[in-house]
Structure formats: C-alpha cells, structure tokens
Short mmCIF file of C-alpha atoms in Angstrom, two decimals:
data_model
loop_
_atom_site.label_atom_id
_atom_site.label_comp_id
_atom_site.label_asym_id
_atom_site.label_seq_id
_atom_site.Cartn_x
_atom_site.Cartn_y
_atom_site.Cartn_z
CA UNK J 1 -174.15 -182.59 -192.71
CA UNK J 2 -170.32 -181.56 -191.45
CA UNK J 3 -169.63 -181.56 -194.95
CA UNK J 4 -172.44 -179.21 -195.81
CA UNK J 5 -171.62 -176.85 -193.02
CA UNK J 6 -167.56 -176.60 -193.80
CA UNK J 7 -169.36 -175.66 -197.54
CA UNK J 8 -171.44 -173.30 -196.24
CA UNK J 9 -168.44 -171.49 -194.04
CA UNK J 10 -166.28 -171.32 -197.28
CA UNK J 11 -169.15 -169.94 -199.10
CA UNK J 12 -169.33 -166.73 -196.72
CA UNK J 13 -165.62 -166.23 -196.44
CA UNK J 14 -165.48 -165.81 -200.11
CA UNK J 15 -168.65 -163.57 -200.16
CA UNK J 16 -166.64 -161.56 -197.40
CA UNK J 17 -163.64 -161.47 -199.98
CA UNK J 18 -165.90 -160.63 -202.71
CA UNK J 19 -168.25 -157.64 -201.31
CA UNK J 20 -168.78 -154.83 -203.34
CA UNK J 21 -167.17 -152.51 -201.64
CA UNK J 22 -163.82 -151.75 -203.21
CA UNK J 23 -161.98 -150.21 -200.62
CA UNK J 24 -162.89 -152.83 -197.52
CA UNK J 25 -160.51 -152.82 -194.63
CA UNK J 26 -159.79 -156.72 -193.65
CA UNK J 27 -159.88 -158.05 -189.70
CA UNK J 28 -160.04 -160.81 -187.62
CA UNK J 29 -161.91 -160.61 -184.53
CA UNK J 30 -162.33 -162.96 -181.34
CA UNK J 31 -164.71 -162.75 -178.28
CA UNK J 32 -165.05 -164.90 -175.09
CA UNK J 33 -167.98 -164.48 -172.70
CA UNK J 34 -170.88 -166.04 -170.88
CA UNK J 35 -173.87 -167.81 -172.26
CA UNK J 36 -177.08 -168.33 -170.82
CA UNK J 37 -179.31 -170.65 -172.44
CA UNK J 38 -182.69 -170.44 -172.15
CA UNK J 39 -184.99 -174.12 -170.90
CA UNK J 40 -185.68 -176.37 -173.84
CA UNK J 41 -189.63 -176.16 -173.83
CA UNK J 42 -190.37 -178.95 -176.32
CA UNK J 43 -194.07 -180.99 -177.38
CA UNK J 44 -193.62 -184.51 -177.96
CA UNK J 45 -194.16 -186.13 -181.19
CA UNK J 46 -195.32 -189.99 -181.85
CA UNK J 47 -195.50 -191.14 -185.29
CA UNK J 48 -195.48 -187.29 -186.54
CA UNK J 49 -198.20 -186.58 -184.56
CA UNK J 50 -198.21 -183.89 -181.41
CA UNK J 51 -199.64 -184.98 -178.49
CA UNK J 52 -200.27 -182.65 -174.81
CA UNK J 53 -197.18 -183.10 -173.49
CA UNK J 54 -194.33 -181.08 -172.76
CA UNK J 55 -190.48 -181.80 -171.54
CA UNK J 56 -188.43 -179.05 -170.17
CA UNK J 57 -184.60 -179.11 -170.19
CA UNK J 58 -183.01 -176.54 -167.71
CA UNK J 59 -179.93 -175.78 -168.72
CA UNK J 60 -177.16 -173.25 -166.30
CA UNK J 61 -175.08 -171.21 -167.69
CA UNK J 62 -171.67 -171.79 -170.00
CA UNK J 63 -168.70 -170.36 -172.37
CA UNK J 64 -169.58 -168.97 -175.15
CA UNK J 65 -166.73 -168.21 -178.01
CA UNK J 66 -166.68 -166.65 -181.69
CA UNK J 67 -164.04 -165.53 -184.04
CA UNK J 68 -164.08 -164.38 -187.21
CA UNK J 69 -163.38 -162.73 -190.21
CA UNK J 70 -164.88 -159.64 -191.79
CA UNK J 71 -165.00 -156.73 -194.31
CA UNK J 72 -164.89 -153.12 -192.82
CA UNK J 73 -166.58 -150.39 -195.00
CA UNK J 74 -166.59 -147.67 -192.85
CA UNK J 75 -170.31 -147.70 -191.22
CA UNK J 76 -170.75 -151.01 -192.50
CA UNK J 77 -169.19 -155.00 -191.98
CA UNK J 78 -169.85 -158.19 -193.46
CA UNK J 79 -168.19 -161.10 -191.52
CA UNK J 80 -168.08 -164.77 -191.38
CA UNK J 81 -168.31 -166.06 -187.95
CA UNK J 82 -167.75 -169.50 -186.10
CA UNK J 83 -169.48 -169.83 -182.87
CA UNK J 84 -169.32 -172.07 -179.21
CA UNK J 85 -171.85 -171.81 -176.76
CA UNK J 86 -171.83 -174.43 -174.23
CA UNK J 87 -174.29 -175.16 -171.02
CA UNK J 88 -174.81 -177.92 -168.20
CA UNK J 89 -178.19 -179.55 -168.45
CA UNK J 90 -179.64 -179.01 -164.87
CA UNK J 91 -182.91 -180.46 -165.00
CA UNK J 92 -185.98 -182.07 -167.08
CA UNK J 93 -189.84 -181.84 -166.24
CA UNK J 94 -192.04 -184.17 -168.12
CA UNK J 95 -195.69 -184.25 -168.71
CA UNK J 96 -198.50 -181.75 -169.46
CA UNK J 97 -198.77 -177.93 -168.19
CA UNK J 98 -196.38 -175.62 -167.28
CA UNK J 99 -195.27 -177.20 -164.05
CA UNK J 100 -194.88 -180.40 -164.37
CA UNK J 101 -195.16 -183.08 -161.64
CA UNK J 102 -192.62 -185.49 -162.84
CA UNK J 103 -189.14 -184.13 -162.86
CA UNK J 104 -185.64 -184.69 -162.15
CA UNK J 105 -181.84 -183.56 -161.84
CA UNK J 106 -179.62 -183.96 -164.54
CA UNK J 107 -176.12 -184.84 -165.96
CA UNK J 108 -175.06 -183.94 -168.98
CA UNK J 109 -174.31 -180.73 -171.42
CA UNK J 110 -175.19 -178.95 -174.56
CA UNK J 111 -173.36 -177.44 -176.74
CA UNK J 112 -173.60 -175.14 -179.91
CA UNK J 113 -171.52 -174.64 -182.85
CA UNK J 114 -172.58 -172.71 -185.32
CA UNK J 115 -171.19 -170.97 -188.88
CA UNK J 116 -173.22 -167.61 -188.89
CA UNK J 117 -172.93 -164.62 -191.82
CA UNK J 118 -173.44 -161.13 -190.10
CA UNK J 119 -174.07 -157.63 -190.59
CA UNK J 120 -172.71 -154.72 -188.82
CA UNK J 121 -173.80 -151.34 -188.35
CA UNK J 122 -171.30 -148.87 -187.04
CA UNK J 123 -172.27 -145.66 -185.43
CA UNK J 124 -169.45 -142.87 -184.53
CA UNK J 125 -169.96 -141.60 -180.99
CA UNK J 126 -166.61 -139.68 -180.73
CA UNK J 127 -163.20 -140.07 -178.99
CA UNK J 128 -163.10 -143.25 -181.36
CA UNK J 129 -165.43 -144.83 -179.42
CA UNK J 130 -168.59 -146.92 -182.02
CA UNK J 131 -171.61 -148.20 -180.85
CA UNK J 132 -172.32 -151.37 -183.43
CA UNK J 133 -175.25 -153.20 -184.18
CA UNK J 134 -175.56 -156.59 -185.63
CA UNK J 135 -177.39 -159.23 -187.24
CA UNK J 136 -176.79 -162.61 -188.69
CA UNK J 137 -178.19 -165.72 -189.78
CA UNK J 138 -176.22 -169.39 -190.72
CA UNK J 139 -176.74 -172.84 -189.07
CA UNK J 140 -176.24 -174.14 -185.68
CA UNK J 141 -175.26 -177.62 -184.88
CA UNK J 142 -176.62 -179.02 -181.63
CA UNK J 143 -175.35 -181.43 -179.29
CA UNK J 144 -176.78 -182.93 -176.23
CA UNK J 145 -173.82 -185.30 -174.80
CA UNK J 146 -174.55 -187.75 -172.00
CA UNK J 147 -177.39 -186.30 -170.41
CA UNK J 148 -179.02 -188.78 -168.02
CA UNK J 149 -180.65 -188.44 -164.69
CA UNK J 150 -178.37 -187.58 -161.85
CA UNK J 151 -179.66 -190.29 -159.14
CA UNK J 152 -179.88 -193.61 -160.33
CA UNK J 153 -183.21 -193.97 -158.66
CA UNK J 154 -184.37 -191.84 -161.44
CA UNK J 155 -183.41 -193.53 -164.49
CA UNK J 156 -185.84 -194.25 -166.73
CA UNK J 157 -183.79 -197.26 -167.47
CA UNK J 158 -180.77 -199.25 -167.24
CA UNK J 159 -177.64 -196.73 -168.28
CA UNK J 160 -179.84 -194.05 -170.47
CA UNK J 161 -177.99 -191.27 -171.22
CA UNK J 162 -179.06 -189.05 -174.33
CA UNK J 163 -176.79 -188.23 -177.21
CA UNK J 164 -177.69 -186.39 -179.88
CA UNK J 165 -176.54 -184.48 -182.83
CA UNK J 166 -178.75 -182.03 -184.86
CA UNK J 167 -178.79 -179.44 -187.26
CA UNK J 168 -181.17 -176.21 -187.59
CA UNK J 169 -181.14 -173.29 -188.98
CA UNK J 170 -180.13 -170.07 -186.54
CA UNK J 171 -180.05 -166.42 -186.72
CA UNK J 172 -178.89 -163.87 -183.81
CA UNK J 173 -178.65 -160.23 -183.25
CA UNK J 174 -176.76 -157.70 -180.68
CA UNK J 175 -175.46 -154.19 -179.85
CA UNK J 176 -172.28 -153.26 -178.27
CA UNK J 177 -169.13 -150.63 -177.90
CA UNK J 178 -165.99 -150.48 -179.49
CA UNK J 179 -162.89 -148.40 -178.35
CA UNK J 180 -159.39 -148.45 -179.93
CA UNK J 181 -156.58 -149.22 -177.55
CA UNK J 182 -154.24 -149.14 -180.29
CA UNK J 183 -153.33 -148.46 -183.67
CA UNK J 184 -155.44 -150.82 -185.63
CA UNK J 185 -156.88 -152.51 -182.55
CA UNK J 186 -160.23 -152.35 -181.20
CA UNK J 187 -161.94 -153.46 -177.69
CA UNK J 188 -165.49 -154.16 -177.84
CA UNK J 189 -168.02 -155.00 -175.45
CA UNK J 190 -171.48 -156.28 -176.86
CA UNK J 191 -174.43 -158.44 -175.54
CA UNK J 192 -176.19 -161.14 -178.39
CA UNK J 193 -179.10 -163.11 -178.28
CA UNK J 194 -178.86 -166.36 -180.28
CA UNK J 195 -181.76 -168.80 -181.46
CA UNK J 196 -182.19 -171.81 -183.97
CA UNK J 197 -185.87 -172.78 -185.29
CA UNK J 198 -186.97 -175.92 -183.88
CA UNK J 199 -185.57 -179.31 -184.37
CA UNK J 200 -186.00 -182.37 -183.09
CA UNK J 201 -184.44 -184.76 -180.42
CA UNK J 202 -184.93 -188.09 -180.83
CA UNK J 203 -184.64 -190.54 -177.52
CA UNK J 204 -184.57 -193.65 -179.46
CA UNK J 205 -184.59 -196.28 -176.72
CA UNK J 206 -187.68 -197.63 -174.85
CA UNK J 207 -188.73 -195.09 -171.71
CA UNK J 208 -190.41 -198.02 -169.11
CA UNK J 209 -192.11 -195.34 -167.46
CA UNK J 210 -194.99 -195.07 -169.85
CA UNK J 211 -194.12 -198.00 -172.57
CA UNK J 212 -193.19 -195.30 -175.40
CA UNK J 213 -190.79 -195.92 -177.64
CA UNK J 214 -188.72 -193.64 -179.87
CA UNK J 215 -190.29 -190.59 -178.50
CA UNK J 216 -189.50 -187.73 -180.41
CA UNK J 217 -189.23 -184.03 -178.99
CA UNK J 218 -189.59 -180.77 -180.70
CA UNK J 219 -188.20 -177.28 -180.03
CA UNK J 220 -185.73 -174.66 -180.02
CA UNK J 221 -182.75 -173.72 -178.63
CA UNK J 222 -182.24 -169.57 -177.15
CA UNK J 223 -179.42 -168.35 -175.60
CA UNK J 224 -178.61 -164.40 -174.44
CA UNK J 225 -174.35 -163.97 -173.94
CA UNK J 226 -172.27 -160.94 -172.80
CA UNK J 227 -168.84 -161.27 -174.39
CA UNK J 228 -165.48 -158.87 -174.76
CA UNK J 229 -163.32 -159.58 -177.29
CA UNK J 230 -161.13 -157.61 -179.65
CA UNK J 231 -160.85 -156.86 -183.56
CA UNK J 232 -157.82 -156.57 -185.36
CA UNK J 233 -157.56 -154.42 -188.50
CA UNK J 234 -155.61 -156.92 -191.45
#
C-alpha cells in the first residue's frame, strides 16, 4: 500500500508539471498549525455483519503539517500536497447509545498522513491581499499507535495496546488569506476541514470482557485545523 501511495504522489506532481496552462507560475508552499480531530464514532462488525454497538475514541487536539507543490494560473492552482495531522487518544466508550456506560481513559495517538491533489480558487481583494478557496481529494493513511487503557485496572487484558495501520480514501476543503510580505513571497492564513470515508480497525486479540474475538470497528476519521504557512513563487 506505501508503494501505491509514493505512485499515486508522483502521479499528481507530474499532472502539476503537465497542466494545461502554458504560462503556470511554479511554488512550494508549507503550513504548520493545529488539528482537532473529531471522536471516532464507529459500529462494530462480527463476521461482516453490524451489530448495535458503538465505540467512541476521543481524541485532543495535535500538529498538523502540509507542504507542497503547485501550479499558479493566475485565479487558479493545482498542487500536490503531503499532509500530518496528529492527535492523543483521550478516551473510548463502548456499548450501545450515545452515552455509553462502559468507558475509559486512554494512552495512545493517531496520526494522519495523507498525499492529497487540490484545487485553488484565488480571489483579488486589493492591496495584494487574496482570499483562496480550496478543495482536494487523495488518500489518507491512518495510524493508531499504542493505544491502551490508561489504568491497568482497565485493561481488557494482559498488555493490549492497539496498533493499526489503514488506508482510505480522503478529501478536504478550506478558505483562507494571502498577503505578500515580499517579492515572490506570500503569508497565508486558512482554516481546512479534513475527512476519509470509513475504514476499518481491526482489534485482533481476544477482549475477556465479553468473549469476542477479532472484533472489527467501522468509521471515519474528521479533523477541522487552523494553519499559517507561506508560499514561495519558483
């Protein structure tokens, strides 16, 4: 699946090389910020079958980071973009409803990488200054790395900690400013919201708190991020 995904990332550099446009300024861009990922709401699956339950992951806030490379043709860009988001895993509810009865602090985080192709709409507002807007759509590769209850009264058993690895399509869109501050250079300011379609997170051990094994959980991941950054004309 890495492989696929470094494919994937050359494919959109080379359509940003290759757009129509014949005139296209090159840049590079970079943003940091904070992401805030919204709870994992996910229904359990046995044997490919749902059943009425529901786990909740609560996850606090984290770095988010992008950079990348794009095509500028005047009120319009085309860039390829690799993505971080990261967050700590605070909690996870378990059972049926929206409240759950059964739920614990955790350990652990989540992170995001993800290889995205956007689109950019730029819209003079004088002085300069643009207001953009964006869209994009790639894949996002999902990790959840040693997440395991944070009081070992809680385990579910002996040294369970969750790691998994998946892969799911994503898409994301934003607005934001943009201001020179030199020749060639560009501040911006811009807010995104992030998603993936649902995957699935597989526990495979044993949970001895209801004698299921290889539970399966399905859902998606959301995340909303304010970043600053800067883009810098090739």
């Amino acid at each position: 699946m890495k492989k696929a995904l470094s494919l994937v990332m050359v494919f959109l550099v080379a359509v940003a090389f290759s757009a129509t446009g014949y005139s296209a300024d090159k840049y590079i861009s970079g943003n940091i910020g904070i992401s805030w990922l919204n709870d994992y709401e996910s229904s359990e699956s046995r044997d490919g079958s749902f059943i009425p339950n529901t786990g909740l992951f609560e996850f606090g806030s984290g770095l988010t980071l992008a950079a990348a490379f794009g095509c500028d043709y005047g009120d319009y860009r085309a860039e390829a973009e690799i993505g971080y988001q990261s967050g700590d895993v605070d909690t996870f509810a378990f059972g049926t409803g929206e409240r759950d009865p059964f739920a614990m602090d955790m350990t652990g985080d989540v992170t995001i990488l993800s290889i995205m192709g956007n689109g950019y709409y730029d819209i003079a507002l004088g002085s300069d200054v643009e207001l953009f807007l964006m869209a994009g759509a790639g894949f996002a590769q999902v990790n959840f790395d040693d997440v395991a209850a944070a009081e070992e009264e809680q385990m579910m058993g002996p040294n369970l900690a969750l790691n998994v690895t998946e892969v799911a399509f994503a898409y994301q869109i934003g607005a934001g400013l943009a201001l020179p501050v030199s020749d060639g250079i560009m501040l911006e300011a811009k807010y995104r919201y992030f998603a993936t379609t649902d995957f699935t997170v597989s526990d495979d051990f044993d949970l001895p708190l209801n004698g299921i094994e290889d539970t399966e959980w399905v859902g998606n991941i959301e995340s909303h991020s304010a970043m600053l950054g800067m883009r810098v004309m090739l």
